Protein backbone atom coordinates (compact mmCIF):
# COMPACT_ATOMS: atom_id res chain seq x y z
CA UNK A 1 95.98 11.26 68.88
CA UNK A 2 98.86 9.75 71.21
CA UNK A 3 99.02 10.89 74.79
CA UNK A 4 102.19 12.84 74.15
CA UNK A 5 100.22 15.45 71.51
CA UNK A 6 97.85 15.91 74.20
CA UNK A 7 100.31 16.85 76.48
CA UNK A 8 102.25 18.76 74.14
CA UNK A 9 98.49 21.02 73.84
CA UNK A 10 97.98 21.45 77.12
CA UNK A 11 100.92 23.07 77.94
CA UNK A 12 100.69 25.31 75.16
CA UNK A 13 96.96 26.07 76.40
CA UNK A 14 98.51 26.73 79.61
CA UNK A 15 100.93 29.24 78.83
CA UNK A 16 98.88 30.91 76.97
CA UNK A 17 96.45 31.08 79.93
CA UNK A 18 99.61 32.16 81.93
CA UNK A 19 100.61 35.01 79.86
CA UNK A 20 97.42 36.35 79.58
CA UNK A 21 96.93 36.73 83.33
CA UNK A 22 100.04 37.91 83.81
CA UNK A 23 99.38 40.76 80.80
CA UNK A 24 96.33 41.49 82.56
CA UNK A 25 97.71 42.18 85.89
CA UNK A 26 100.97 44.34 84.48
CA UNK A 27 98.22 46.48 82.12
CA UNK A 28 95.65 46.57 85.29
CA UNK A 29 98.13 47.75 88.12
CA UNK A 30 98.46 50.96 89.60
CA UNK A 31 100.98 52.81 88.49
CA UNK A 32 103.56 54.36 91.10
CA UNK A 33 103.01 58.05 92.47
CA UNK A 34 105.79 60.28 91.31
CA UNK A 35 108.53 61.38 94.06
CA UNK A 36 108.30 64.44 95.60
CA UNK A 37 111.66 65.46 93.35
CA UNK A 38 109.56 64.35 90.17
CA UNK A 39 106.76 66.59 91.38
CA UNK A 40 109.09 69.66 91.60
CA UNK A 41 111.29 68.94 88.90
CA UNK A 42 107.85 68.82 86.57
CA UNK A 43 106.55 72.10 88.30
CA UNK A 44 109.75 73.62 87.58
CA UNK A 45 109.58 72.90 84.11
CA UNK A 46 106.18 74.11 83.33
CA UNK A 47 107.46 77.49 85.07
CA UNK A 48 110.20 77.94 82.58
CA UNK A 49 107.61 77.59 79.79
CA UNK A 50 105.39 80.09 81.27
CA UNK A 51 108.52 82.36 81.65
CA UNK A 52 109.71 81.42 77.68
CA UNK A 53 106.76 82.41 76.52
CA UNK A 54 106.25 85.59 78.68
CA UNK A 55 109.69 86.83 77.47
CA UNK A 56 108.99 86.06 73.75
CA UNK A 57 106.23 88.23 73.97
CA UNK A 58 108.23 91.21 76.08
CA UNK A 59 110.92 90.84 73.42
CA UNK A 60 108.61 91.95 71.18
CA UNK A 61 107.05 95.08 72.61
CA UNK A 62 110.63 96.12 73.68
CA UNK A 63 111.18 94.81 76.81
CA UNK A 64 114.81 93.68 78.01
CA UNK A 65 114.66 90.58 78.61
CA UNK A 66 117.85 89.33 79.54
CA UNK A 67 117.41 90.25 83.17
CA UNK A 68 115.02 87.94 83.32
CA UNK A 69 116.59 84.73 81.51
CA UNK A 70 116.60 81.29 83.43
CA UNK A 71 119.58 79.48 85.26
CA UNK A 72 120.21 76.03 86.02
CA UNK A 73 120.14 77.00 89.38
CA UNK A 74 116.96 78.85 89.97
CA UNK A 75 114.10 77.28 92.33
CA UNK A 76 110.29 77.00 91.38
CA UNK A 77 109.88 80.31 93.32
CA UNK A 78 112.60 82.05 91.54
CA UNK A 79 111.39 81.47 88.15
CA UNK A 80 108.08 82.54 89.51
CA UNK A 81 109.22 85.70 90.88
CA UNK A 82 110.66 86.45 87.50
CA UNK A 83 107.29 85.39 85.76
CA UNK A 84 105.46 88.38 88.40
CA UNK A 85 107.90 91.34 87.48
CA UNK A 86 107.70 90.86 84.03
CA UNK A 87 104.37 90.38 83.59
CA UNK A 88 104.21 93.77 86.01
CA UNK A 89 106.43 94.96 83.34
CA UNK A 90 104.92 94.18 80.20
CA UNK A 91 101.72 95.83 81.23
CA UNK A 92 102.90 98.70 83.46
CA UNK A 93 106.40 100.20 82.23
CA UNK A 94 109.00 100.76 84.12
CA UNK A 95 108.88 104.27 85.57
CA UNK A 96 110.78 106.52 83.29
CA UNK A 97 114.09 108.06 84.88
CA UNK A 98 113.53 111.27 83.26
CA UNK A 99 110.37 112.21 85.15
CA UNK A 100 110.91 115.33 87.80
CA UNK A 101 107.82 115.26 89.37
CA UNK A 102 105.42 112.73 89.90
CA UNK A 103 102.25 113.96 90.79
CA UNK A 104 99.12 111.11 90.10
CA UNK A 105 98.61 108.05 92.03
CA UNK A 106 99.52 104.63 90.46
CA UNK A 107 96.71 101.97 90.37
CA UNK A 108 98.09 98.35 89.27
CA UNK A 109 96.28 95.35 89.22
CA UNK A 110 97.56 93.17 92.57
CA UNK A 111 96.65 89.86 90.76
CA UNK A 112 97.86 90.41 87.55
CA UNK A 113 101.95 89.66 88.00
CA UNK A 114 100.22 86.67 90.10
CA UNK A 115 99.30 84.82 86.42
CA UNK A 116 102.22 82.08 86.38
CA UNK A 117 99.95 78.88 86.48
CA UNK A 118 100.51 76.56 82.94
CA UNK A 119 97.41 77.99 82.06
CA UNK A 120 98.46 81.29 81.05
CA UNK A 121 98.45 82.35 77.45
CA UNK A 122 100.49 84.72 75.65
CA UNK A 123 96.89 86.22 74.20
CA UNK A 124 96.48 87.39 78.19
CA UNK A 125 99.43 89.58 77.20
CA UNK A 126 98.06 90.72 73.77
CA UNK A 127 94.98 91.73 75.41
CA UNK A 128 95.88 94.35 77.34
CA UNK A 129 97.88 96.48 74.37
CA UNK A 130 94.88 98.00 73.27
CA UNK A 131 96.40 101.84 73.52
CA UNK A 132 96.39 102.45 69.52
CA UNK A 133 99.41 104.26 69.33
CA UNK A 134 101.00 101.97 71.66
CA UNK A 135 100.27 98.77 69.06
CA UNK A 136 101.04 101.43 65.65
CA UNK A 137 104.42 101.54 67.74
CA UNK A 138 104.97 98.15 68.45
CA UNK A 139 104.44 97.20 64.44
CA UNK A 140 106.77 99.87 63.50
CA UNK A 141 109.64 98.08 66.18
CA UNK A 142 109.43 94.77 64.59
CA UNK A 143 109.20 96.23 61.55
CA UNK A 144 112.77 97.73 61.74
CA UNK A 145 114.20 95.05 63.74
CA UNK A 146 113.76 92.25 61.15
CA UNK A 147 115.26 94.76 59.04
CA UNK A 148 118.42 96.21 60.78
CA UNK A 149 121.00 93.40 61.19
CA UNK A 150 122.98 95.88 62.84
CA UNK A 151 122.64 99.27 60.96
CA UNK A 152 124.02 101.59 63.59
CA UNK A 153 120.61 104.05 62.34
CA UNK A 154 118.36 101.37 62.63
CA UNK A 155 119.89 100.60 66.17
CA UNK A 156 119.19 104.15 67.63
CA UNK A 157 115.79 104.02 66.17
CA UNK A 158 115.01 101.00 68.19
CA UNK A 159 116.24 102.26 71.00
CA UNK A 160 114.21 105.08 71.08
CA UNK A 161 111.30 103.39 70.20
CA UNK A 162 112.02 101.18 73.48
CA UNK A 163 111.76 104.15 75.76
CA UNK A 164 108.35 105.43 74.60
CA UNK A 165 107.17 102.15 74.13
CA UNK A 166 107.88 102.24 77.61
CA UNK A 167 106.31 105.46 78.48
CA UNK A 168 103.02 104.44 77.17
CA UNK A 169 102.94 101.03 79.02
CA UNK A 170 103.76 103.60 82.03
CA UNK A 171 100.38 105.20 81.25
CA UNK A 172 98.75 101.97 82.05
CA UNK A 173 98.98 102.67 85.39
CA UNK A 174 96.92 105.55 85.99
CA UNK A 175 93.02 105.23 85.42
CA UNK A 176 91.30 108.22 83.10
CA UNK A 177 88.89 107.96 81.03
CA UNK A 178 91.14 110.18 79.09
CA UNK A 179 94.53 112.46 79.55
CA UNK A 180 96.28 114.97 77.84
CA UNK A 181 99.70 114.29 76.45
CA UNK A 182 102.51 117.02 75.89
CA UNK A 183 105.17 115.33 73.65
CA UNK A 184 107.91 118.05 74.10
CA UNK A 185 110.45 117.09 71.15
CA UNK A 186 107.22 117.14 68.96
CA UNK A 187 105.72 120.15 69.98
CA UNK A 188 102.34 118.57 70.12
CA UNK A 189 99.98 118.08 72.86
CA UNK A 190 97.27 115.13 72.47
CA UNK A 191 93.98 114.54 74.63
CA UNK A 192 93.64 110.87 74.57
CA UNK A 193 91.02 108.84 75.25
CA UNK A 194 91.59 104.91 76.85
CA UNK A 195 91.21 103.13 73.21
CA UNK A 196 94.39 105.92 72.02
CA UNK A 197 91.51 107.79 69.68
CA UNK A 198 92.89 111.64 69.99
CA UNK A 199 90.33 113.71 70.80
CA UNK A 200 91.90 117.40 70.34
CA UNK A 201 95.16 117.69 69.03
CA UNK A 202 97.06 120.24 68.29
CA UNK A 203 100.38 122.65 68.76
CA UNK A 204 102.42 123.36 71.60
CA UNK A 205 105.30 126.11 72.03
CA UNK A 206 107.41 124.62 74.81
CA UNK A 207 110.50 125.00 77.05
CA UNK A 208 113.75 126.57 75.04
CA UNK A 209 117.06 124.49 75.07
CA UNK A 210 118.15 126.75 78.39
CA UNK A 211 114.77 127.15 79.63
CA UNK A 212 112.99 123.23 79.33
CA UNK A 213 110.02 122.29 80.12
CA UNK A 214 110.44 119.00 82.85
CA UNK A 215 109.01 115.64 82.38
CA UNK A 216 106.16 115.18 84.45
CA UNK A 217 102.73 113.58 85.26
CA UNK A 218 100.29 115.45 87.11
CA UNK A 219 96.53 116.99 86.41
CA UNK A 220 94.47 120.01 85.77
CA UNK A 221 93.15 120.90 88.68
CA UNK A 222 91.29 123.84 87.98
CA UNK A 223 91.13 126.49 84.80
CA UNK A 224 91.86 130.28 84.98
CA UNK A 225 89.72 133.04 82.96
CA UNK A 226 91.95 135.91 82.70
CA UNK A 227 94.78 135.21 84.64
CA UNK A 228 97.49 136.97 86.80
CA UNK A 229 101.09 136.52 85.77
CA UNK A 230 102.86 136.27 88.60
CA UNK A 231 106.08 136.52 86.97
CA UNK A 232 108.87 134.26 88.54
CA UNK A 233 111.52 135.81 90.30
CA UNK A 234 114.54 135.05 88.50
CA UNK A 235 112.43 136.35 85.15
CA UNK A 236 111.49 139.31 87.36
CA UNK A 237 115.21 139.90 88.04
CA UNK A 238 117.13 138.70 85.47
CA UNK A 239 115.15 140.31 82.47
CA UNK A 240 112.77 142.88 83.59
CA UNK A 241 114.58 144.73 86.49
CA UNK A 242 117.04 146.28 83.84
CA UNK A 243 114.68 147.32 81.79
CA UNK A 244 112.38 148.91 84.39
CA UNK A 245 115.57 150.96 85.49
CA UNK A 246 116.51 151.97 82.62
CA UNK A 247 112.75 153.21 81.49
CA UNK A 248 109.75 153.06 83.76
CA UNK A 249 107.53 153.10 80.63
CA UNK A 250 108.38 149.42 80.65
CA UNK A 251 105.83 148.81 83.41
CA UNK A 252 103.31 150.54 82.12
CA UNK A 253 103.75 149.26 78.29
CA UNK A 254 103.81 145.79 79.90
CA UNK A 255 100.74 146.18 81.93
CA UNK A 256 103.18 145.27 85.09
CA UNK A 257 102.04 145.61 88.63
CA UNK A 258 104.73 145.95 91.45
CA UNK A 259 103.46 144.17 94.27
CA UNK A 260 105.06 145.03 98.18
CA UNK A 261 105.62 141.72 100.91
CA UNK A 262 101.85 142.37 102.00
CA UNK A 263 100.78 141.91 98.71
CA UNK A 264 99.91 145.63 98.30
CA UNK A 265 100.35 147.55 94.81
CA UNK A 266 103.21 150.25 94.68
CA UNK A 267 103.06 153.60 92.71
CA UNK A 268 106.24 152.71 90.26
CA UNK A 269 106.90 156.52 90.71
CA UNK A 270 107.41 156.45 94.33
CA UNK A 271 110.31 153.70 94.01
CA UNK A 272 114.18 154.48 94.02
CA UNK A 273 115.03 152.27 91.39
CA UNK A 274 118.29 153.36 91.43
CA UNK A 275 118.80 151.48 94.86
CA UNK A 276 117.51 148.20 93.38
CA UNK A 277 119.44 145.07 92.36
CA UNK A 278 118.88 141.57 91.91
CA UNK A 279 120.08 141.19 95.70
CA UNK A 280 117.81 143.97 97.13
CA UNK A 281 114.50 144.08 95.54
CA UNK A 282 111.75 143.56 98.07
CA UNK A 283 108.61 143.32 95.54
CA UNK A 284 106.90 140.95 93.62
CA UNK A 285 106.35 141.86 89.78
CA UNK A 286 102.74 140.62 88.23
CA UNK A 287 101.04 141.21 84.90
CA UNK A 288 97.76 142.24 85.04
CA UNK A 289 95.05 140.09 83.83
CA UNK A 290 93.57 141.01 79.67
CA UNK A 291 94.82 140.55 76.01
CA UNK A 292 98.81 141.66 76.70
CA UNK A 293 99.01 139.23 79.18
CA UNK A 294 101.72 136.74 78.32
CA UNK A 295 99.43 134.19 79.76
CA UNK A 296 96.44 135.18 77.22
CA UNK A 297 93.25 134.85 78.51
CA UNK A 298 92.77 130.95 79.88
CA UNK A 299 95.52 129.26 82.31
CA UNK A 300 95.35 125.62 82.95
CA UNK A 301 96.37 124.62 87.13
CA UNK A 302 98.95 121.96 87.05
CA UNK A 303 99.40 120.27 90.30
CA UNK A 304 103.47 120.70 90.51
CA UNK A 305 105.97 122.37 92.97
CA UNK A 306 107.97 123.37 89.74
CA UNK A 307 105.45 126.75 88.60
CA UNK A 308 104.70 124.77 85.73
CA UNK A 309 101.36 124.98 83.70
CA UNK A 310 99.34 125.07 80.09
CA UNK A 311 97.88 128.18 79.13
CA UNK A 312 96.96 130.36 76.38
CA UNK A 313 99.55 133.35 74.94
CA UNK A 314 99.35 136.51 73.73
CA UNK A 315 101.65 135.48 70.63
CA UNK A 316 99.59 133.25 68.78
CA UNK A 317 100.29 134.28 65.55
CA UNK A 318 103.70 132.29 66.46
CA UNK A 319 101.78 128.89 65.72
CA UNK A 320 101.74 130.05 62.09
CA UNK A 321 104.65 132.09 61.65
CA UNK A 322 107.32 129.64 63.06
CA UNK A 323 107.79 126.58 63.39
CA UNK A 324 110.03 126.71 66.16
CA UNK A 325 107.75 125.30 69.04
CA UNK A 326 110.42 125.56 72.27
CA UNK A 327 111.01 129.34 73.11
CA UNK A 328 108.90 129.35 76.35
CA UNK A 329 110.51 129.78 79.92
CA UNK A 330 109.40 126.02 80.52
CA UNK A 331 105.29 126.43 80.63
CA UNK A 332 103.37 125.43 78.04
CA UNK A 333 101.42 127.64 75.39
CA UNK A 334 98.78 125.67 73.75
CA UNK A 335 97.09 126.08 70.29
CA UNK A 336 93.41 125.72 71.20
CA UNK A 337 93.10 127.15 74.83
CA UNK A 338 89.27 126.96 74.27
CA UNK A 339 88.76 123.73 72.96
CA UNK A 340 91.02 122.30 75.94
CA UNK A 341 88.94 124.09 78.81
CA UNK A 342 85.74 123.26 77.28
CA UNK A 343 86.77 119.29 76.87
CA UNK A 344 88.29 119.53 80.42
CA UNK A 345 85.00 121.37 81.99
CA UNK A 346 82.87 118.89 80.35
CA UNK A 347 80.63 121.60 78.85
CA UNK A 348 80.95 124.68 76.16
CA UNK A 349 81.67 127.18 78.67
CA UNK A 350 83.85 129.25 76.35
CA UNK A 351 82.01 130.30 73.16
CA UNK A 352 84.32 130.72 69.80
CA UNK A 353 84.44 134.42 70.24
CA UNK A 354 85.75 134.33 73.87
CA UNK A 355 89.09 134.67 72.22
CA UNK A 356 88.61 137.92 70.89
CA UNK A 357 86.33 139.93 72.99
CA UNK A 358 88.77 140.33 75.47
CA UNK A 359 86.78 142.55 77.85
CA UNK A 360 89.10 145.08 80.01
CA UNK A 361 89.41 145.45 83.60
CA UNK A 362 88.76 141.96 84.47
CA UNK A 363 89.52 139.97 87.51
CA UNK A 364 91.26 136.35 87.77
CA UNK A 365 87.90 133.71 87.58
CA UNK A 366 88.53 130.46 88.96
CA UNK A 367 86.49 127.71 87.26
CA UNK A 368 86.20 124.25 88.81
CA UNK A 369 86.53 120.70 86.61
CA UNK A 370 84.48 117.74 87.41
CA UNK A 371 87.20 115.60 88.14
CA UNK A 372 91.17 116.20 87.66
CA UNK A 373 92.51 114.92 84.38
CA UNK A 374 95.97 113.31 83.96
CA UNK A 375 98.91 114.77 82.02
CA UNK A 376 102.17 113.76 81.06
CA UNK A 377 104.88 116.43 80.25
CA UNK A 378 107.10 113.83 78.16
CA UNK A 379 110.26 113.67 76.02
CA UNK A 380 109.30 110.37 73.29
CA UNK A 381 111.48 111.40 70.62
CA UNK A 382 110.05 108.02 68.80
CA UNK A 383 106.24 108.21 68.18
CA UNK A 384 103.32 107.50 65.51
CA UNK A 385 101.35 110.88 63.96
CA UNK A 386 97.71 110.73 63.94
CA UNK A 387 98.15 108.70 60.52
CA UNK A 388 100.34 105.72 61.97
CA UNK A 389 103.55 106.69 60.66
CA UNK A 390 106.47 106.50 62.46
CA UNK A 391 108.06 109.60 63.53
CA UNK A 392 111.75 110.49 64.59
CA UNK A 393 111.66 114.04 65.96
CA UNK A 394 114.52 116.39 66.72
CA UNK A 395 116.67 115.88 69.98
CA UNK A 396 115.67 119.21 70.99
CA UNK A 397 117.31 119.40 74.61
CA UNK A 398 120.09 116.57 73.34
CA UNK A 399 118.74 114.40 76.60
CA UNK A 400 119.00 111.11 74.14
CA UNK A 401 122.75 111.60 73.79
CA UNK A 402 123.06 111.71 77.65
């Protein structure tokens, strides 16, 4: 071998040697800490992800959510502030505008619209549709949507669907271990318990078209035996001042009471009806308690400042002779007045033939409830029946037109 073949090998040896130790040092070093601007700009992204994903999954239960769609310009604490009232959103409603009273406390969950880390999973967000009706619902939305591809009918279904979709994630934010739910359009009040399971349903003769019964939430806070009708005062003057002019049999066929300011009964003799008018008539008109009394025999306490409550009736025979279930003057007559009190008392206080006996000369009996329980006085047009199907029921005060 001549000297310039080993020269030619150890410089091939050497680079070799070289360009390993190089390798190893580029594969070995540390690699550079990103920038603060790389840091944000990488937070910021996996915030818009969180968001994408939160708003696939509103979009889906019926949530709008354009309001809540991402700009090139929003900061990491915009997009996370978006993230928070959606999330509120998606599990607590929005409170609906046609409530007029709105008597229970709200209870939300302070850390829940706080769940915008990367971490987050849409199944958070499937958890906490448990409300049967509330899923049935859901189904029936995407159901239709696939479907409608703009069909004007399909459109307004959807969009009805959207508001009691709505109304039921509203519901989230009162705790009960159950509630009682008046859906006015459907003439059908529902006990509820957490899981959706009704518990005692059955019919409900409501508010008429000039007379309707308001949206509300609020509780039974006590039950009546043998109530008092205090009758209102427009009722009192408007519809049974006439009569009583014209024949003061009227009281007595109605079992009426005329009351003075101290709350004292007046003979209807000694009046001078004559004198009376709807701007001069210093009494108070009540129905005394028993079977004629247009209350029946049970009355359920609303906590309201509207006079509004659930009671019995001394029409039942209307909840099989009609079907028209809103002729009321904006209370609400229910089916199964026994059944209720006993679920709301906790115990069988009322036996099956309470309803019937109807002993005479009694007095007004206050009973107390363990606790208050929750009800909504609602207008969901859109619903499921206790099978799952979807319902559409009759605009019967026209307030989805408005």
């Amino acid at each position: 071998m001549n000297k310039r073949s080993i020269g030619i090998g150890i410089a091939v040896i050497a680079g070799l040697l070289l360009v390993f130790f190089i390798g190893r040092t580029f594969l070995t070093k540390t690699p550079t800490a990103p920038t603060v601007e790389e840091q944000a700009a990488e937070n910021l992204e996996q915030k818009r992800l969180v968001l994408h994903q939160v708003c696939r999954f509103a979009d889906s239960v019926g949530i709008d959510t354009t309001r809540f769609a991402t700009r090139n310009t929003d900061s990491p604490a915009s997009v996370t502030d978006k993230i928070s009232r959606l999330l509120v959103e998606v599990r607590y409603g929005k409170k609906p505008s046609r409530l007029e009273f709105s008597g229970l406390k709200e209870t939300l969950d302070p850390a829940w619209g706080k769940h915008v880390d990367s971490t987050f999973s849409p199944g958070q967000l499937r958890d906490v549709a448990s409300f049967g009706p509330y899923k049935q619902l859901v189904s029936h939305y995407n159901r239709i949507r696939s479907r409608s591809k703009g069909n004007p009918a399909a459109d307004d279904s959807l969009r009805l669907i959207r508001q009691t979709l709505n109304f039921y994630r509203y519901t989230n934010r009162f705790e009960a271990d159950k509630f009682v739910l008046v859906n006015i359009p459907a003439g059908e009040l529902n006990v509820f318990d957490r899981s959706g399971k009704r518990l005692l349903p059955m019919q409900v003769i409501a508010g008429k078209a000039d007379k309707q019964t308001p949206c509300m939430t609020t509780y039974i806070k006590g039950i009546v035996a043998y109530p008092y009708w205090n009758v209102p005062r427009n009722i009192a003057l408007e519809e049974m001042l006439p009569r009583m002019q014209k024949d003061i049999s009227y009281i007595y066929n109605q079992n009426l009471q005329i009351l003075d300011e101290k709350e004292k009964e007046v003979d209807p003799e000694e009046i001078d009806w004559a004198s009376l008018s709807p701007t001069n008539f210093p009494y108070r008109v009540r129905q005394a308690s028993g079977c004629e009394n247009s209350l029946g025999l049970i009355k359920f306490e609303l906590e309201n400042p509207l006079a509004i409550y659930l009671h019995d009736t001394n029409s039942r025979d209307l909840f099989t002779l009609t079907a028209d279930r809103w002729r009321s003057h904006g209370c609400v007559r229910v089916q199964k007045p026994v059944e209720l009190a006993n679920l709301v008392l906790g115990q069988q206080t009322f036996d099956s033939g309470f309803m019937n006996r109807c002993l005479i000369d009694q007095k007004p009996k206050m009973l107390s409830i363990p606790k208050p329980v929750p009800v909504f006085l609602a207008y969901n047009t859109a619903d499921v029946d206790a099978a799952g199907k979807l319902r559409i029921y009759k605009d019967v005060y026209a307030m989805d037109k408005k």
